Tab-separated table of C-alpha atoms and ligand atoms in Angstrom:
chain	number	residue	atom	x	y	z
Y	1235	MET	CA	0.000	0.000	0.000
Y	1236	LYS	CA	1.282	3.466	-0.879
Y	1237	ILE	CA	-1.091	5.365	1.384
Y	1238	ILE	CA	-0.439	5.236	5.118
Y	1239	PRO	CA	-3.717	6.384	6.730
Y	1240	GLU	CA	-4.005	7.745	10.273
Y	1241	PRO	CA	-3.756	4.735	12.636
Y	1242	TYR	CA	-6.670	6.081	14.701
Y	1243	LYS	CA	-10.154	7.474	14.252
Y	1244	ILE	CA	-11.354	10.795	15.600
Y	1245	LYS	CA	-13.553	10.734	18.704
Y	1246	ALA	CA	-13.566	14.390	19.816
Y	1247	VAL	CA	-13.014	17.494	17.711
Y	1248	GLU	CA	-11.974	21.060	18.470
Y	1249	PRO	CA	-13.423	23.589	16.007
Y	1250	ILE	CA	-10.988	26.000	14.349
Y	1251	ARG	CA	-11.886	29.216	12.590
Y	1252	LEU	CA	-10.099	31.371	10.037
Y	1253	LEU	CA	-10.322	35.069	10.931
Y	1254	SER	CA	-11.014	37.553	8.145
Y	1255	ARG	CA	-8.029	39.114	6.396
Y	1256	ARG	CA	-8.695	42.411	8.179
Y	1257	GLU	CA	-8.801	40.750	11.588
Y	1258	ARG	CA	-5.582	38.846	10.878
Y	1259	GLU	CA	-3.866	42.085	9.890
Y	1260	LYS	CA	-4.933	43.658	13.190
Y	1261	LYS	CA	-3.835	40.642	15.251
Y	1262	ILE	CA	-0.354	40.344	13.725
Y	1263	ARG	CA	0.271	44.066	14.312
Y	1264	GLN	CA	-0.930	43.762	17.921
Y	1265	ALA	CA	1.480	40.792	18.325
Y	1266	LYS	CA	4.366	43.034	17.179
Y	1267	PHE	CA	5.012	40.575	14.337
Y	1268	ASN	CA	6.044	37.850	16.823
Y	1269	LEU	CA	3.748	34.852	16.352
Y	1270	PHE	CA	4.343	33.655	19.936
Y	1271	LYS	CA	2.289	36.659	20.997
Y	1272	LEU	CA	-0.837	35.637	19.046
Y	1273	ARG	CA	-3.776	34.100	20.838
Y	1274	SER	CA	-4.195	30.484	19.817
Y	1275	GLU	CA	-7.846	31.095	18.893
Y	1276	ASP	CA	-6.683	33.653	16.310
Y	1277	VAL	CA	-4.598	30.967	14.558
Y	1278	TYR	CA	-6.132	28.626	11.961
Y	1279	ILE	CA	-3.425	25.978	11.478
Y	1280	ASP	CA	-0.898	25.974	14.305
Y	1281	LEU	CA	2.502	24.583	13.336
Y	1282	LEU	CA	4.427	26.644	15.895
Y	1283	THR	CA	5.585	23.571	17.769
Y	1284	ASP	CA	5.120	19.845	18.261
Y	1285	SER	CA	5.701	20.366	21.990
Y	1286	GLY	CA	2.789	19.762	24.357
Y	1287	THR	CA	0.363	19.990	21.442
Y	1288	SER	CA	-0.392	16.267	20.966
Y	1289	ALA	CA	-3.916	14.906	20.916
Y	1290	LEU	CA	-4.322	12.442	23.785
Y	1291	SER	CA	-5.695	8.978	23.113
Y	1292	ASP	CA	-8.861	7.654	24.782
Y	1293	ASN	CA	-6.519	5.477	26.830
Y	1294	GLN	CA	-4.671	8.555	28.110
Y	1295	TRP	CA	-7.925	10.386	28.883
Y	1296	ALA	CA	-9.053	7.351	30.841
Y	1297	GLY	CA	-5.738	7.448	32.706
Y	1298	LEU	CA	-6.296	11.097	33.616
Y	1299	LEU	CA	-9.412	10.072	35.531
Y	1300	GLN	CA	-7.338	7.608	37.465
Y	1301	GLY	CA	-4.984	10.224	38.842
Y	1302	ASP	CA	-3.966	9.496	42.424
Y	1303	GLU	CA	-3.330	12.972	43.790
Y	1304	ALA	CA	-1.640	11.955	47.035
Y	1305	TYR	CA	1.232	14.280	47.911
Y	1306	ALA	CA	3.629	11.349	48.331
Y	1307	GLY	CA	3.789	7.901	46.777
Y	1308	SER	CA	1.061	8.302	44.135
Y	1309	ARG	CA	0.226	5.088	42.276
Y	1310	ASN	CA	0.758	6.934	38.973
Y	1311	TYR	CA	4.327	7.779	39.952
Y	1312	TYR	CA	5.156	4.067	40.176
Y	1313	HIS	CA	3.569	3.401	36.792
Y	1314	PHE	CA	5.547	6.346	35.371
Y	1315	VAL	CA	8.836	5.053	36.835
Y	1316	ASP	CA	8.263	1.431	35.758
Y	1317	THR	CA	7.439	2.515	32.196
Y	1318	ILE	CA	10.516	4.714	31.865
Y	1319	LYS	CA	12.761	2.034	33.365
Y	1320	GLU	CA	11.382	-0.489	30.903
Y	1321	ILE	CA	11.949	1.829	27.920
Y	1322	THR	CA	15.333	3.279	28.904
Y	1323	GLY	CA	16.896	0.761	31.271
Y	1324	PHE	CA	18.075	3.636	33.527
Y	1325	GLU	CA	17.931	3.102	37.274
Y	1326	HIS	CA	16.846	6.420	38.799
Y	1327	ILE	CA	13.833	8.291	37.406
Y	1328	ILE	CA	13.010	11.843	38.477
Y	1329	PRO	CA	9.803	13.528	37.270
Y	1330	VAL	CA	9.816	17.227	36.337
Y	1331	HIS	CA	7.231	19.580	34.862
Y	1332	GLN	CA	8.998	19.933	31.492
Y	1333	GLY	CA	12.297	19.508	29.670
Y	1334	ARG	CA	13.989	22.743	30.654
Y	1335	ALA	CA	13.337	22.055	34.351
Y	1336	ALA	CA	15.219	18.781	33.866
Y	1337	GLU	CA	18.075	20.702	32.234
Y	1338	ASN	CA	18.201	23.251	35.035
Y	1339	LEU	CA	18.277	20.610	37.794
Y	1340	LEU	CA	20.824	18.413	36.059
Y	1341	PHE	CA	23.246	21.102	34.913
Y	1342	THR	CA	23.038	23.042	38.186
Y	1343	THR	CA	24.096	19.833	39.954
Y	1344	LEU	CA	26.649	18.607	37.421
Y	1345	LEU	CA	28.466	21.678	36.100
Y	1346	LYS	CA	30.858	24.283	37.431
Y	1347	LYS	CA	32.149	27.480	35.897
Y	1348	GLY	CA	34.550	26.873	33.008
Y	1349	ASP	CA	33.206	23.401	32.129
Y	1350	ILE	CA	32.539	22.392	28.539
Y	1351	VAL	CA	29.585	20.306	27.345
Y	1352	PRO	CA	29.920	19.026	23.779
Y	1353	SER	CA	26.828	17.945	21.835
Y	1354	ASN	CA	25.747	17.286	18.259
Y	1355	THR	CA	23.684	20.492	18.684
Y	1356	HIS	CA	22.299	21.907	21.909
Y	1357	PHE	CA	18.684	23.029	21.825
Y	1358	ASP	CA	18.402	26.664	22.918
Y	1359	THR	CA	16.978	25.968	26.415
Y	1360	THR	CA	19.755	23.406	26.968
Y	1361	ARG	CA	22.373	25.880	25.834
Y	1362	ALA	CA	20.926	28.602	28.072
Y	1363	ASN	CA	20.852	26.281	31.115
Y	1364	ILE	CA	24.497	25.285	30.532
Y	1365	GLU	CA	25.635	28.855	29.980
Y	1366	ARG	CA	23.816	29.951	33.135
Y	1367	GLN	CA	26.344	27.833	35.070
Y	1368	GLY	CA	29.237	29.704	33.428
Y	1369	ALA	CA	29.977	26.651	31.264
Y	1370	THR	CA	30.313	26.408	27.483
Y	1371	ALA	CA	27.790	24.551	25.329
Y	1372	LEU	CA	29.673	23.362	22.257
Y	1373	ASP	CA	28.064	22.052	19.043
Y	1374	LEU	CA	30.072	19.377	17.220
Y	1375	LEU	CA	27.722	18.484	14.374
Y	1376	ILE	CA	29.073	16.647	11.319
Y	1377	GLU	CA	29.533	18.757	8.162
Y	1378	GLU	CA	26.649	16.988	6.355
Y	1379	GLY	CA	24.365	18.131	9.168
Y	1380	LYS	CA	25.148	21.766	8.384
Y	1381	SER	CA	24.296	21.340	4.707
Y	1382	PHE	CA	20.713	22.058	3.778
Y	1383	ASP	CA	20.707	19.829	0.708
Y	1384	SER	CA	22.844	16.836	1.669
Y	1385	ASP	CA	20.685	13.700	1.721
Y	1386	TYR	CA	22.941	11.985	4.258
Y	1387	PRO	CA	20.635	9.731	6.307
Y	1388	PHE	CA	22.018	10.700	9.734
Y	1389	LYS	CA	22.552	14.441	9.664
Y	1390	GLY	CA	22.206	14.544	13.460
Y	1391	ASN	CA	25.517	12.709	13.975
Y	1392	MET	CA	28.274	14.040	16.189
Y	1393	ASP	CA	31.663	14.852	14.625
Y	1394	LEU	CA	33.665	12.100	16.321
Y	1395	GLU	CA	37.099	13.443	15.340
Y	1396	GLU	CA	36.290	16.799	16.926
Y	1397	LEU	CA	34.919	15.035	19.995
Y	1398	ARG	CA	38.082	12.930	20.307
Y	1399	ARG	CA	40.260	16.039	20.034
Y	1400	LEU	CA	38.201	17.901	22.628
Y	1401	VAL	CA	38.159	15.172	25.282
Y	1402	LYS	CA	41.873	14.550	24.800
Y	1403	LYS	CA	42.582	18.228	25.344
Y	1404	TYR	CA	40.292	18.923	28.301
Y	1405	GLY	CA	39.482	15.513	29.850
Y	1406	LYS	CA	36.992	14.680	32.543
Y	1407	LYS	CA	37.969	17.639	34.744
Y	1408	ARG	CA	36.554	20.181	32.305
Y	1409	ILE	CA	34.031	17.935	30.522
Y	1410	PRO	CA	31.715	16.244	33.050
Y	1411	ALA	CA	29.378	15.089	30.285
Y	1412	GLY	CA	28.657	15.120	26.578
Y	1413	THR	CA	25.098	15.192	25.278
Y	1414	MET	CA	23.350	14.080	22.118
Y	1415	THR	CA	20.048	15.604	21.063
Y	1416	VAL	CA	17.959	12.865	19.447
Y	1417	THR	CA	16.588	13.840	17.029
Y	1418	ASN	CA	18.506	17.044	16.507
Y	1419	ASN	CA	15.818	19.735	16.682
Y	1420	SER	CA	18.001	22.785	15.995
Y	1421	GLY	CA	19.591	20.945	13.062
Y	1422	GLY	CA	16.348	20.084	11.275
Y	1423	GLY	CA	14.958	17.203	13.363
Y	1424	GLN	CA	17.628	14.915	11.893
Y	1425	PRO	CA	18.521	11.589	13.533
Y	1426	ALA	CA	21.805	10.262	14.896
Y	1427	SER	CA	22.783	6.723	13.914
Y	1428	MET	CA	23.323	3.889	16.378
Y	1429	GLU	CA	26.879	3.598	15.101
Y	1430	ASN	CA	27.537	7.260	15.884
Y	1431	ILE	CA	25.907	7.068	19.324
Y	1432	LYS	CA	27.944	3.974	20.132
Y	1433	SER	CA	31.210	5.615	19.038
Y	1434	ALA	CA	30.513	8.877	20.880
Y	1435	SER	CA	29.767	6.818	23.974
Y	1436	ARG	CA	33.034	4.894	23.637
Y	1437	ILE	CA	35.103	8.074	23.209
Y	1438	LEU	CA	33.542	9.741	26.242
Y	1439	HIS	CA	33.590	6.660	28.452
Y	1440	ARG	CA	37.247	6.028	27.729
Y	1441	HIS	CA	37.908	9.304	29.578
Y	1442	GLY	CA	35.356	8.624	32.302
Y	1443	ILE	CA	32.949	11.205	30.853
Y	1444	LYS	CA	29.187	10.635	30.901
Y	1445	LEU	CA	27.014	10.532	27.775
Y	1446	LEU	CA	23.553	12.003	28.338
Y	1447	PHE	CA	20.733	12.196	25.824
Y	1448	ASP	CA	18.367	15.055	25.258
Y	1449	ALA	CA	15.744	12.416	24.520
Y	1450	CYS	CA	12.672	14.516	23.571
Y	1451	ARG	CA	12.279	12.759	20.224
Y	1452	TYR	CA	14.085	9.482	20.896
Y	1453	ALA	CA	11.277	7.346	19.396
Y	1454	GLU	CA	11.409	9.214	16.081
Y	1455	ASN	CA	15.190	8.778	16.153
Y	1456	ALA	CA	14.802	5.019	16.762
Y	1457	HIS	CA	12.298	4.850	13.895
Y	1458	PHE	CA	14.859	6.423	11.526
Y	1459	ILE	CA	17.496	3.934	12.677
Y	1460	LYS	CA	15.096	1.101	11.845
Y	1461	LYS	CA	14.385	2.534	8.391
Y	1462	ARG	CA	17.875	3.699	7.452
Y	1463	GLU	CA	20.639	1.883	9.304
Y	1464	PRO	CA	21.758	-1.540	8.076
Y	1465	GLY	CA	20.941	-4.367	10.467
Y	1466	TYR	CA	17.942	-2.748	12.172
Y	1467	ALA	CA	15.061	-3.282	9.718
Y	1468	ARG	CA	13.711	-6.343	11.544
Y	1469	ARG	CA	14.157	-5.023	15.074
Y	1470	SER	CA	11.288	-3.422	16.981
Y	1471	VAL	CA	11.559	0.338	17.550
Y	1472	LYS	CA	11.277	-0.376	21.257
Y	1473	SER	CA	14.343	-2.619	21.244
Y	1474	ILE	CA	16.251	-0.097	19.099
Y	1475	ALA	CA	15.403	2.639	21.594
Y	1476	ARG	CA	16.568	0.420	24.445
Y	1477	GLU	CA	19.853	-0.171	22.643
Y	1478	MET	CA	20.311	3.594	22.106
Y	1479	PHE	CA	19.805	4.228	25.814
Y	1480	SER	CA	22.221	1.413	26.712
Y	1481	TYR	CA	25.137	3.527	25.411
Y	1482	ALA	CA	24.209	6.493	27.621
Y	1483	ASP	CA	24.413	7.159	31.347
Y	1484	GLY	CA	21.175	9.049	31.547
Y	1485	CYS	CA	18.930	11.542	29.817
Y	1486	THR	CA	16.702	14.541	30.160
Y	1487	MET	CA	13.387	14.349	28.417
Y	1488	SER	CA	10.507	16.671	27.707
Y	1489	ALA	CA	7.522	14.294	27.594
Y	1490	LYS	CA	5.719	16.990	25.582
Y	1491	LYS	CA	7.176	15.509	22.403
Y	1492	ASP	CA	7.529	11.708	22.017
Y	1493	GLY	CA	5.772	11.253	25.371
Y	1494	LEU	CA	2.562	12.343	23.594
Y	1495	SER	CA	1.620	14.472	26.595
Y	1496	ASN	CA	0.648	18.082	27.136
Y	1497	ILE	CA	3.064	18.668	30.006
Y	1498	GLY	CA	5.830	16.856	31.880
Y	1499	GLY	CA	9.276	15.412	31.595
Y	1500	PHE	CA	11.937	13.547	33.513
Y	1501	ILE	CA	15.584	13.003	34.294
Y	1502	ALA	CA	16.820	9.411	34.165
Y	1503	LEU	CA	20.240	8.463	35.533
Y	1504	ASN	CA	22.354	5.461	36.430
Y	1505	ASP	CA	24.588	7.398	38.831
Y	1506	GLY	CA	22.907	7.073	42.249
Y	1507	LYS	CA	24.851	9.888	43.929
Y	1508	LEU	CA	24.049	12.329	41.118
Y	1509	ALA	CA	20.390	11.250	41.186
Y	1510	THR	CA	20.200	11.933	44.929
Y	1511	ASP	CA	21.723	15.390	44.533
Y	1512	VAL	CA	19.318	16.196	41.688
Y	1513	SER	CA	16.368	14.906	43.754
Y	1514	ASN	CA	17.293	17.145	46.658
Y	1515	LEU	CA	17.325	20.163	44.370
Y	1516	LEU	CA	14.048	18.949	42.856
Y	1517	ILE	CA	12.378	19.215	46.274
Y	1518	LEU	CA	13.514	22.816	46.472
Y	1519	LEU	CA	12.497	23.858	42.955
Y	1520	GLU	CA	9.814	21.521	41.589
Y	1521	GLY	CA	8.231	19.379	44.305
Y	1522	PHE	CA	8.441	16.122	46.208
Y	1523	PRO	CA	10.294	13.393	44.227
Y	1524	THR	CA	7.165	11.319	43.571
Y	1525	TYR	CA	5.458	14.113	41.633
Y	1526	GLY	CA	8.146	16.615	40.590
Y	1527	GLY	CA	5.814	19.493	39.739
Y	1528	LEU	CA	3.189	17.315	38.057
Y	1529	ALA	CA	-0.252	16.110	39.070
Y	1530	GLY	CA	-0.714	12.354	39.490
Y	1531	ARG	CA	-2.968	12.387	36.418
Y	1532	ASP	CA	-0.185	13.946	34.329
Y	1533	LEU	CA	2.218	11.179	35.376
Y	1534	GLU	CA	-0.379	8.655	34.229
Y	1535	ALA	CA	-0.915	10.358	30.858
Y	1536	ILE	CA	2.858	10.363	30.308
Y	1537	ALA	CA	3.283	6.687	31.256
Y	1538	ARG	CA	0.592	5.760	28.738
Y	1539	GLY	CA	1.798	8.286	26.136
Y	1540	LEU	CA	5.362	6.990	26.211
Y	1541	ARG	CA	4.162	3.513	25.240
Y	1542	GLU	CA	1.910	4.844	22.479
Y	1543	GLY	CA	4.800	6.943	21.150
Y	1544	LEU	CA	6.707	3.725	20.425
Y	1545	GLU	CA	3.910	2.058	18.456
Y	1546	GLU	CA	5.199	1.367	14.985
Y	1547	ASP	CA	2.050	2.127	12.973
Y	1548	TYR	CA	1.859	5.472	14.747
Y	1549	LEU	CA	5.523	6.256	13.995
Y	1550	ASP	CA	5.165	5.157	10.348
Y	1551	PHE	CA	2.221	7.516	9.915
Y	1552	ARG	CA	3.857	10.323	11.869
Y	1553	VAL	CA	7.139	10.469	9.983
Y	1554	ASN	CA	5.348	9.928	6.672
Y	1555	GLN	CA	3.011	12.851	7.398
Y	1556	VAL	CA	5.971	15.157	7.972
Y	1557	ALA	CA	7.543	13.944	4.709
Y	1558	TYR	CA	4.180	14.551	2.962
Y	1559	LEU	CA	4.258	18.227	3.934
Y	1560	GLY	CA	7.873	18.377	2.740
Y	1561	ARG	CA	6.847	17.040	-0.695
Y	1562	LEU	CA	3.909	19.463	-0.932
Y	1563	LEU	CA	6.128	22.436	-0.201
Y	1564	GLU	CA	8.596	21.248	-2.809
Y	1565	GLU	CA	5.766	21.088	-5.351
Y	1566	VAL	CA	4.880	24.726	-4.687
Y	1567	GLY	CA	8.433	25.895	-5.330
Y	1568	LEU	CA	10.236	25.703	-2.003
Y	1569	SER	CA	13.259	23.603	-1.198
Y	1570	PRO	CA	12.690	22.154	2.264
Y	1571	MET	CA	15.595	20.681	4.183
Y	1572	ASN	CA	16.552	17.336	2.765
Y	1573	PRO	CA	15.661	14.753	4.037
Y	1574	THR	CA	12.666	15.963	6.050
Y	1575	GLY	CA	13.081	15.579	9.811
Y	1576	GLY	CA	11.044	13.528	12.243
Y	1577	HIS	CA	8.779	16.228	13.628
Y	1578	ALA	CA	8.966	19.188	11.283
Y	1579	VAL	CA	9.711	20.559	7.836
Y	1580	TYR	CA	12.371	23.275	7.717
Y	1581	VAL	CA	12.408	25.815	4.887
Y	1582	GLU	CA	15.204	28.238	4.052
Y	1583	ALA	CA	13.698	31.728	3.732
Y	1584	GLY	CA	16.639	33.727	2.357
Y	1585	GLY	CA	16.461	31.990	-1.021
Y	1586	TYR	CA	12.665	32.281	-1.122
Y	1587	LEU	CA	12.594	36.018	-0.287
Y	1588	PRO	CA	15.879	37.189	-1.850
Y	1589	HIS	CA	14.820	40.852	-1.751
Y	1590	ILE	CA	14.952	40.843	2.085
Y	1591	PRO	CA	18.524	41.122	3.422
Y	1592	ARG	CA	19.496	38.870	6.343
Y	1593	LYS	CA	19.618	41.739	8.792
Y	1594	GLN	CA	15.905	42.300	8.087
Y	1595	PHE	CA	15.026	38.744	9.155
Y	1596	PRO	CA	13.586	37.104	5.999
Y	1597	ALA	CA	12.509	33.958	7.908
Y	1598	GLN	CA	10.516	35.957	10.463
Y	1599	ALA	CA	9.019	37.971	7.581
Y	1600	LEU	CA	7.909	34.705	5.980
Y	1601	THR	CA	6.154	33.568	9.159
Y	1602	VAL	CA	4.313	36.909	9.197
Y	1603	ALA	CA	3.323	36.564	5.515
Y	1604	LEU	CA	1.906	33.052	6.079
Y	1605	TYR	CA	-0.194	34.225	9.000
Y	1606	ARG	CA	-1.487	37.199	7.009
Y	1607	GLU	CA	-2.369	35.059	4.016
Y	1608	GLY	CA	-3.895	32.014	5.688
Y	1609	GLY	CA	-3.792	32.158	9.479
Y	1610	ILE	CA	-0.869	29.719	9.650
Y	1611	ARG	CA	1.483	29.906	12.620
Y	1612	SER	CA	5.020	28.674	12.028
Y	1613	CYS	CA	8.240	29.237	13.942
Y	1614	GLU	CA	11.353	31.158	12.959
Y	1615	PHE	CA	14.583	29.184	13.446
Y	1616	GLY	CA	17.035	31.719	12.102
Y	1617	GLY	CA	18.469	35.157	12.658
Y	1618	ALA	CA	15.537	36.527	14.634
Y	1619	THR	CA	15.569	33.597	17.074
Y	1620	PHE	CA	19.226	32.853	17.515
Y	1621	THR	CA	21.215	35.996	16.705
Y	1622	GLN	CA	22.046	37.744	19.914
Y	1623	THR	CA	23.889	40.984	20.419
Y	1624	ASP	CA	26.102	40.987	23.485
Y	1625	LYS	CA	25.348	44.361	25.080
Y	1626	LYS	CA	28.865	44.705	26.577
Y	1627	SER	CA	31.077	43.489	23.747
Y	1628	GLY	CA	28.733	44.286	20.858
Y	1629	ARG	CA	29.556	40.799	19.548
Y	1630	ILE	CA	26.899	39.249	17.349
Y	1631	ARG	CA	26.310	35.509	17.468
Y	1632	SER	CA	24.585	34.500	14.278
Y	1633	VAL	CA	23.366	31.281	12.642
Y	1634	PRO	CA	24.282	29.826	9.254
Y	1635	MET	CA	20.724	29.684	7.882
Y	1636	ASP	CA	17.457	31.593	8.125
Y	1637	LEU	CA	14.955	28.796	8.568
Y	1638	VAL	CA	11.234	28.577	9.167
Y	1639	ARG	CA	10.083	25.440	10.975
Y	1640	PHE	CA	6.706	23.874	10.336
Y	1641	ALA	CA	6.358	21.514	13.300
Y	1642	ILE	CA	3.507	19.051	13.111
Y	1643	PRO	CA	1.627	18.367	16.351
Y	1644	ARG	CA	1.163	14.655	16.953
Y	1645	ARG	CA	-2.208	13.103	15.978
Y	1646	VAL	CA	-3.784	16.554	15.497
Y	1647	TYR	CA	-3.954	17.509	11.816
Y	1648	THR	CA	-5.030	15.528	8.759
Y	1649	HIS	CA	-3.453	15.612	5.320
Y	1650	SER	CA	-6.033	18.135	4.091
Y	1651	HIS	CA	-4.836	20.653	6.686
Y	1652	LEU	CA	-1.388	20.254	5.172
Y	1653	ASP	CA	-2.779	20.617	1.619
Y	1654	TYR	CA	-4.179	23.937	2.813
Y	1655	VAL	CA	-0.729	25.022	4.076
Y	1656	ALA	CA	0.708	24.354	0.614
Y	1657	GLU	CA	-2.099	26.369	-0.989
Y	1658	VAL	CA	-1.386	29.339	1.280
Y	1659	PHE	CA	2.259	29.135	0.216
Y	1660	THR	CA	1.152	29.278	-3.437
Y	1661	GLU	CA	-0.760	32.498	-2.711
Y	1662	VAL	CA	2.168	34.040	-0.813
Y	1663	GLY	CA	4.418	33.047	-3.705
Y	1664	LYS	CA	2.341	35.082	-6.176
Y	1665	LYS	CA	3.031	38.318	-4.309
Y	1666	LYS	CA	6.202	37.577	-2.442
Y	1667	ASP	CA	7.864	40.809	-3.630
Y	1668	GLU	CA	5.424	42.629	-1.330
Y	1669	VAL	CA	6.665	40.795	1.798
Y	1670	ARG	CA	8.571	43.314	3.906
Y	1671	GLY	CA	11.624	42.955	6.132
Y	1672	LEU	CA	11.518	43.590	9.886
Y	1673	ARG	CA	13.417	45.642	12.432
Y	1674	ILE	CA	13.700	44.703	16.140
Y	1675	VAL	CA	12.164	47.210	18.558
Y	1676	TYR	CA	12.546	45.114	21.750
Y	1677	GLU	CA	14.769	42.158	22.617
Y	1678	PRO	CA	15.290	40.260	25.882
Y	1679	THR	CA	18.748	39.195	27.059
Y	1680	ARG	CA	18.076	35.441	26.697
Y	1681	LEU	CA	15.891	33.100	24.594
Y	1682	ARG	CA	14.991	35.858	22.214
Y	1683	LEU	CA	12.360	34.064	20.146
Y	1684	PHE	CA	9.642	34.075	22.798
Y	1685	THR	CA	9.357	37.800	23.487
Y	1686	VAL	CA	11.183	39.749	20.756
Y	1687	GLU	CA	9.135	42.541	19.092
Y	1688	PHE	CA	9.418	43.986	15.571
Y	1689	GLU	CA	8.193	46.710	13.258
Y	1690	GLU	CA	7.914	46.402	9.485
Y	1691	ILE	CA	10.373	48.208	7.258
W	3183	F0G	N1	15.319	19.848	24.158
W	3183	F0G	C1	14.831	19.868	22.903
W	3183	F0G	C2	15.540	19.141	21.820
W	3183	F0G	C3	13.637	20.555	22.639
W	3183	F0G	O1	13.149	20.553	21.404
W	3183	F0G	C4	12.984	21.225	23.692
W	3183	F0G	C5	11.766	21.987	23.462
W	3183	F0G	C6	13.528	21.152	24.985
W	3183	F0G	C7	14.704	20.457	25.173
W	3183	F0G	C8	12.888	21.831	26.164
W	3183	F0G	O2	11.752	21.161	26.550
W	3183	F0G	O3	9.908	22.801	26.183
W	3183	F0G	O4	9.602	20.825	27.681
W	3183	F0G	O5	11.044	22.711	28.366
W	3183	F0G	N2	11.366	22.289	22.329
W	3183	F0G	C9	10.164	23.011	21.969
W	3183	F0G	C10	10.129	23.215	20.481
W	3183	F0G	C11	9.947	24.264	22.737
W	3183	F0G	O6	9.218	23.904	20.007
W	3183	F0G	O7	10.972	22.687	19.774
W	3183	F0G	P1	10.509	21.919	27.237
């Protein structure tokens, strides 16, 4: 069969409404051209993020009703822990309210000023949490991963030569851990291969350095290994995931992605001493260790969601749906990142809007144009998000590409919603010379994308 239909049927629906062109114009101006500032009800198709936006299954909704809201020792906590142990094989499981809380707790405990944490690519909250400790977050992505067009199957791989050089130079004293983001969100949702994970693990372990995963999208990564890496085609995704985790010493995870949940996350570790230290900080910042800032019902939804996120018919449909949007956008004249990632399609805006210079944020301008034309919300992953001016030194940290990410929420949209996105692109394409560049009128000191404000030039 060529068609892979949704492996579920729809039991509850949430109406969506397209505002009039005049209303959309008013809303985008009120939002200061930053789509994070729009109200969700003013958005028609919301591809801002795949994080926390999943549709729950009837099984998860049933689990929510079985929340045991005891302060300590909730039944759902034990289900949560058993599920994560079964999937990851790690010994100590610590619940948190979302991924960045896990990063804060772990890096506050693990790092000291002057440390270095290498990764394939750090996600921006991870980077910010490492830098907050006075440490350096270093990206060691392979060259293919930096190329928009390369069809290399594992563009999320770590550059092992660079890693070897780094650990030889600085050793365990300066590098307490290396991380791998699977899949690599900031690099296009691209997977890392088992071979690469295994080698990175060996290099780090030889120097007594821990390997930790940023495991938000580990199931999508395992799916790609099954489809693309020799020797894995007949293995279950679950056993591939377990093998991936076997090379690491722990992970942080936002369950808002492959945990198919609306909130939550965890830290998983083998090191008992580190886990105890993290747990003690958890009590201070998040809550008692058997709930970690979550309700019992949330823990239950995550336990059930994690299992559903490993189901193979779901993953086949999921990754195929993302690729479907990639093909549609190609048909209407764009060149999305090749190959498409696990959770999103990434489009390079500079080439599409060549009349807008980089300093006028072409990718952000494209997100504005798509909202104006069809009520679509997408996310800038380029100059507007990542470029940061250091107020003291005046130094500008920029990014190689001006991307727009179209992240697909899990189990939420059908193919006809995506057909509509392609049609909106066709309309924008007809008058793209009219799309205007942007100028920043307010920027925060960290994590610029969420609160930056613009005016049109
Ligand atoms: N790591 C990665 C790779 C992520 O993609 C995210 C979040 C986090 C950590 C932080 O997790 O949001 O639960 O605190 N990514 C979202 C996104 C925001 O849209 O890609 P969180």
